[in-house]
Amino acid sequence: MEKKRITGLFLVFALVLGLFGGCAKLPEFDASKYLESQLNVCFKNDSTKSEELGIHSTKEEAEADFNRTVNQFTDSFFIGVSISDKLKQRYREIFADLFSKVDYTVKDNQKLNDNSYIVTVEYKQMKVLKPAIKKMRKKLSKVSTTNLELYQESFFTLMADRMEKVLSKDLKFGTPEVMVFHVEIKDYKYTLNQEDVMTLMNGLIDFDAVEAVG
């Protein structure tokens, strides 16, 4: 999968977070709680902190944002690929499960002179795509490449099988890493830095393994 498509997947998260990430007003602002609330909705479908901060009014509203993230991510993942609707729905469920298991911890924050914040985030990279691709290569070598649509259906079916197994039984994480996340002011409201959203996405999941696949 080419790097351009991977960048598009990251942009899905940056744009979705941006749509509901600019709701926090300036007074009595806690940047760490704000960032954690947005990540929890986007990845874990957990609206507890978001509702406390008034960013989402109800659990159902936040769940709609989570489902939109999953749907847009799935659509972006399969741009230019022909697979069945049934298989694509299977991937929506896989990605929802994958997102719920990402490992991050939002820590302390520091206010800067321009009233923006930097927030420390610790995370561990989920090792799901690399082991899935590695295990499926032997089976893939037996699949005919004469029909592109059938090959793509077979390829992504095998990958789904492996991803589901890794997520349910063999999931491992890398060593802890730390990044600085910027919470900025736009139009008198706080919002998340989009480049930092993409950096965190790349850190949370081993997308580099997918880039190596044609």
Short mmCIF file of N, CA and C in Angstrom, two decimals, residues 45-129:
data_model
loop_
_atom_site.label_atom_id
_atom_site.label_comp_id
_atom_site.label_asym_id
_atom_site.label_seq_id
_atom_site.Cartn_x
_atom_site.Cartn_y
_atom_site.Cartn_z
N ASN A 45 -14.37 4.90 21.51
CA ASN A 45 -15.83 5.06 21.60
C ASN A 45 -16.27 5.29 23.05
N ASP A 46 -15.45 6.06 23.78
CA ASP A 46 -15.71 6.36 25.18
C ASP A 46 -15.94 7.87 25.31
N SER A 47 -17.15 8.25 25.63
CA SER A 47 -17.52 9.67 25.66
C SER A 47 -17.57 10.25 27.07
N THR A 48 -17.14 9.49 28.08
CA THR A 48 -17.28 9.93 29.46
C THR A 48 -16.67 11.31 29.69
N LYS A 49 -15.40 11.48 29.34
CA LYS A 49 -14.73 12.75 29.58
C LYS A 49 -15.24 13.83 28.63
N SER A 50 -15.58 13.45 27.42
CA SER A 50 -16.09 14.42 26.45
C SER A 50 -17.41 15.02 26.90
N GLU A 51 -18.26 14.19 27.48
CA GLU A 51 -19.53 14.69 28.01
C GLU A 51 -19.30 15.57 29.23
N GLU A 52 -18.35 15.20 30.07
CA GLU A 52 -18.04 16.01 31.25
C GLU A 52 -17.58 17.42 30.86
N LEU A 53 -16.84 17.50 29.75
CA LEU A 53 -16.32 18.79 29.29
C LEU A 53 -17.32 19.55 28.41
N GLY A 54 -18.43 18.92 28.10
CA GLY A 54 -19.45 19.58 27.29
C GLY A 54 -19.16 19.59 25.81
N ILE A 55 -18.21 18.79 25.36
CA ILE A 55 -17.87 18.73 23.94
C ILE A 55 -18.92 17.91 23.19
N HIS A 56 -19.34 16.81 23.80
CA HIS A 56 -20.46 16.03 23.28
C HIS A 56 -21.60 16.10 24.31
N SER A 57 -22.80 16.27 23.81
CA SER A 57 -23.95 16.39 24.71
C SER A 57 -24.41 15.03 25.22
N THR A 58 -24.30 14.01 24.37
CA THR A 58 -24.79 12.68 24.74
C THR A 58 -23.81 11.60 24.27
N LYS A 59 -23.98 10.42 24.81
CA LYS A 59 -23.19 9.27 24.40
C LYS A 59 -23.47 8.94 22.93
N GLU A 60 -24.71 9.10 22.52
CA GLU A 60 -25.10 8.78 21.14
C GLU A 60 -24.42 9.73 20.14
N GLU A 61 -24.29 10.99 20.52
CA GLU A 61 -23.62 11.96 19.66
C GLU A 61 -22.15 11.59 19.46
N ALA A 62 -21.49 11.21 20.54
CA ALA A 62 -20.09 10.80 20.46
C ALA A 62 -19.94 9.50 19.68
N GLU A 63 -20.85 8.58 19.88
CA GLU A 63 -20.80 7.31 19.17
C GLU A 63 -20.93 7.52 17.67
N ALA A 64 -21.73 8.50 17.28
CA ALA A 64 -21.86 8.82 15.86
C ALA A 64 -20.54 9.30 15.28
N ASP A 65 -19.78 10.08 16.07
CA ASP A 65 -18.46 10.52 15.62
C ASP A 65 -17.50 9.34 15.51
N PHE A 66 -17.56 8.44 16.46
CA PHE A 66 -16.71 7.25 16.41
C PHE A 66 -17.02 6.42 15.17
N ASN A 67 -18.30 6.18 14.92
CA ASN A 67 -18.69 5.38 13.75
C ASN A 67 -18.29 6.07 12.46
N ARG A 68 -18.38 7.37 12.43
CA ARG A 68 -17.96 8.12 11.24
C ARG A 68 -16.46 7.95 11.02
N THR A 69 -15.69 7.98 12.10
CA THR A 69 -14.24 7.77 11.99
C THR A 69 -13.94 6.40 11.40
N VAL A 70 -14.59 5.36 11.93
CA VAL A 70 -14.37 4.00 11.44
C VAL A 70 -14.76 3.87 9.97
N ASN A 71 -15.92 4.42 9.60
CA ASN A 71 -16.39 4.33 8.22
C ASN A 71 -15.46 5.05 7.26
N GLN A 72 -15.04 6.26 7.62
CA GLN A 72 -14.17 7.03 6.74
C GLN A 72 -12.79 6.38 6.64
N PHE A 73 -12.30 5.85 7.74
CA PHE A 73 -11.02 5.16 7.72
C PHE A 73 -11.08 3.94 6.81
N THR A 74 -12.15 3.16 6.94
CA THR A 74 -12.31 1.95 6.11
C THR A 74 -12.39 2.32 4.64
N ASP A 75 -13.18 3.35 4.31
CA ASP A 75 -13.30 3.78 2.91
C ASP A 75 -11.94 4.22 2.37
N SER A 76 -11.17 4.95 3.18
CA SER A 76 -9.85 5.42 2.74
C SER A 76 -8.88 4.25 2.57
N PHE A 77 -8.99 3.26 3.43
CA PHE A 77 -8.11 2.09 3.38
C PHE A 77 -8.27 1.34 2.06
N PHE A 78 -9.49 1.37 1.51
CA PHE A 78 -9.77 0.59 0.31
C PHE A 78 -9.96 1.44 -0.95
N ILE A 79 -9.44 2.65 -0.95
CA ILE A 79 -9.49 3.47 -2.16
C ILE A 79 -8.72 2.75 -3.28
N GLY A 80 -9.37 2.61 -4.42
CA GLY A 80 -8.73 1.96 -5.57
C GLY A 80 -8.70 0.45 -5.49
N VAL A 81 -9.38 -0.12 -4.49
CA VAL A 81 -9.41 -1.58 -4.31
C VAL A 81 -10.85 -2.07 -4.45
N SER A 82 -11.01 -3.17 -5.14
CA SER A 82 -12.34 -3.74 -5.36
C SER A 82 -12.53 -4.95 -4.46
N ILE A 83 -13.37 -4.79 -3.43
CA ILE A 83 -13.72 -5.92 -2.56
C ILE A 83 -15.23 -5.91 -2.34
N SER A 84 -15.76 -7.00 -1.84
CA SER A 84 -17.20 -7.11 -1.62
C SER A 84 -17.64 -6.24 -0.45
N ASP A 85 -18.91 -5.87 -0.46
CA ASP A 85 -19.47 -5.09 0.65
C ASP A 85 -19.38 -5.87 1.96
N LYS A 86 -19.56 -7.18 1.87
CA LYS A 86 -19.50 -8.02 3.06
C LYS A 86 -18.11 -7.97 3.69
N LEU A 87 -17.08 -8.02 2.85
CA LEU A 87 -15.71 -7.97 3.37
C LEU A 87 -15.38 -6.60 3.93
N LYS A 88 -15.88 -5.56 3.28
CA LYS A 88 -15.62 -4.21 3.78
C LYS A 88 -16.28 -4.01 5.14
N GLN A 89 -17.48 -4.55 5.33
CA GLN A 89 -18.14 -4.46 6.63
C GLN A 89 -17.35 -5.22 7.68
N ARG A 90 -16.77 -6.33 7.28
CA ARG A 90 -15.92 -7.10 8.21
C ARG A 90 -14.74 -6.25 8.66
N TYR A 91 -14.17 -5.48 7.75
CA TYR A 91 -13.05 -4.61 8.10
C TYR A 91 -13.48 -3.47 9.01
N ARG A 92 -14.69 -2.97 8.84
CA ARG A 92 -15.18 -1.93 9.76
C ARG A 92 -15.15 -2.46 11.20
N GLU A 93 -15.59 -3.70 11.35
CA GLU A 93 -15.61 -4.30 12.69
C GLU A 93 -14.18 -4.56 13.19
N ILE A 94 -13.29 -4.96 12.30
CA ILE A 94 -11.90 -5.18 12.68
C ILE A 94 -11.26 -3.87 13.13
N PHE A 95 -11.47 -2.81 12.35
CA PHE A 95 -10.85 -1.52 12.69
C PHE A 95 -11.41 -0.95 14.00
N ALA A 96 -12.72 -1.15 14.22
CA ALA A 96 -13.31 -0.68 15.47
C ALA A 96 -12.67 -1.40 16.66
N ASP A 97 -12.43 -2.70 16.51
CA ASP A 97 -11.77 -3.48 17.55
C ASP A 97 -10.32 -3.04 17.71
N LEU A 98 -9.64 -2.82 16.59
CA LEU A 98 -8.24 -2.39 16.61
C LEU A 98 -8.09 -1.05 17.33
N PHE A 99 -8.95 -0.08 16.97
CA PHE A 99 -8.86 1.24 17.60
C PHE A 99 -9.08 1.16 19.11
N SER A 100 -9.99 0.29 19.52
CA SER A 100 -10.31 0.20 20.95
C SER A 100 -9.15 -0.32 21.78
N LYS A 101 -8.16 -0.94 21.12
CA LYS A 101 -7.06 -1.56 21.84
C LYS A 101 -5.76 -0.78 21.76
N VAL A 102 -5.77 0.39 21.14
CA VAL A 102 -4.54 1.18 21.08
C VAL A 102 -4.14 1.60 22.49
N ASP A 103 -2.85 1.80 22.68
CA ASP A 103 -2.30 2.05 24.02
C ASP A 103 -1.68 3.45 24.08
N TYR A 104 -2.35 4.36 24.76
CA TYR A 104 -1.81 5.71 24.96
C TYR A 104 -2.19 6.20 26.36
N THR A 105 -1.35 7.07 26.90
CA THR A 105 -1.62 7.70 28.18
C THR A 105 -1.33 9.18 28.06
N VAL A 106 -2.34 10.00 28.28
CA VAL A 106 -2.16 11.46 28.24
C VAL A 106 -1.67 11.92 29.60
N LYS A 107 -0.57 12.66 29.61
CA LYS A 107 0.06 13.06 30.88
C LYS A 107 -0.04 14.57 31.09
N ASP A 108 1.00 15.15 31.61
CA ASP A 108 0.94 16.56 32.01
C ASP A 108 0.98 17.50 30.80
N ASN A 109 0.64 18.76 31.04
CA ASN A 109 0.65 19.76 29.98
C ASN A 109 1.36 21.02 30.45
N GLN A 110 1.74 21.83 29.51
CA GLN A 110 2.40 23.10 29.80
C GLN A 110 1.79 24.20 28.94
N LYS A 111 1.42 25.30 29.57
CA LYS A 111 0.86 26.43 28.84
C LYS A 111 1.98 27.29 28.29
N LEU A 112 1.85 27.69 27.02
CA LEU A 112 2.86 28.50 26.37
C LEU A 112 2.48 29.97 26.40
N ASN A 113 3.39 30.82 25.95
CA ASN A 113 3.17 32.27 26.02
C ASN A 113 2.00 32.75 25.17
N ASP A 114 1.70 32.01 24.11
CA ASP A 114 0.58 32.40 23.25
C ASP A 114 -0.75 31.77 23.69
N ASN A 115 -0.76 31.21 24.90
CA ASN A 115 -1.95 30.57 25.49
C ASN A 115 -2.28 29.21 24.88
N SER A 116 -1.45 28.71 23.96
CA SER A 116 -1.61 27.34 23.50
C SER A 116 -0.92 26.42 24.51
N TYR A 117 -1.04 25.10 24.29
CA TYR A 117 -0.48 24.14 25.23
C TYR A 117 0.32 23.07 24.49
N ILE A 118 1.25 22.50 25.21
CA ILE A 118 1.87 21.26 24.77
C ILE A 118 1.55 20.20 25.82
N VAL A 119 1.18 19.02 25.32
CA VAL A 119 0.74 17.93 26.20
C VAL A 119 1.62 16.71 25.94
N THR A 120 2.11 16.11 26.99
CA THR A 120 2.92 14.90 26.86
C THR A 120 2.02 13.67 26.72
N VAL A 121 2.30 12.87 25.70
CA VAL A 121 1.53 11.64 25.47
C VAL A 121 2.51 10.48 25.38
N GLU A 122 2.28 9.47 26.19
CA GLU A 122 3.07 8.23 26.11
C GLU A 122 2.24 7.18 25.39
N TYR A 123 2.88 6.44 24.51
CA TYR A 123 2.14 5.43 23.75
C TYR A 123 3.04 4.23 23.45
N LYS A 124 2.41 3.12 23.12
CA LYS A 124 3.11 1.92 22.66
C LYS A 124 2.51 1.51 21.32
N GLN A 125 3.38 1.18 20.38
CA GLN A 125 2.88 0.81 19.06
C GLN A 125 2.31 -0.60 19.05
N MET A 126 1.09 -0.72 18.53
CA MET A 126 0.44 -2.01 18.38
C MET A 126 1.05 -2.76 17.20
N LYS A 127 1.45 -4.00 17.41
CA LYS A 127 2.03 -4.83 16.36
C LYS A 127 0.95 -5.77 15.82
N VAL A 128 0.19 -5.28 14.86
CA VAL A 128 -0.91 -6.08 14.34
C VAL A 128 -0.78 -6.32 12.84
N LEU A 129 -0.39 -5.31 12.07
CA LEU A 129 -0.34 -5.46 10.62
C LEU A 129 0.87 -6.27 10.17
#
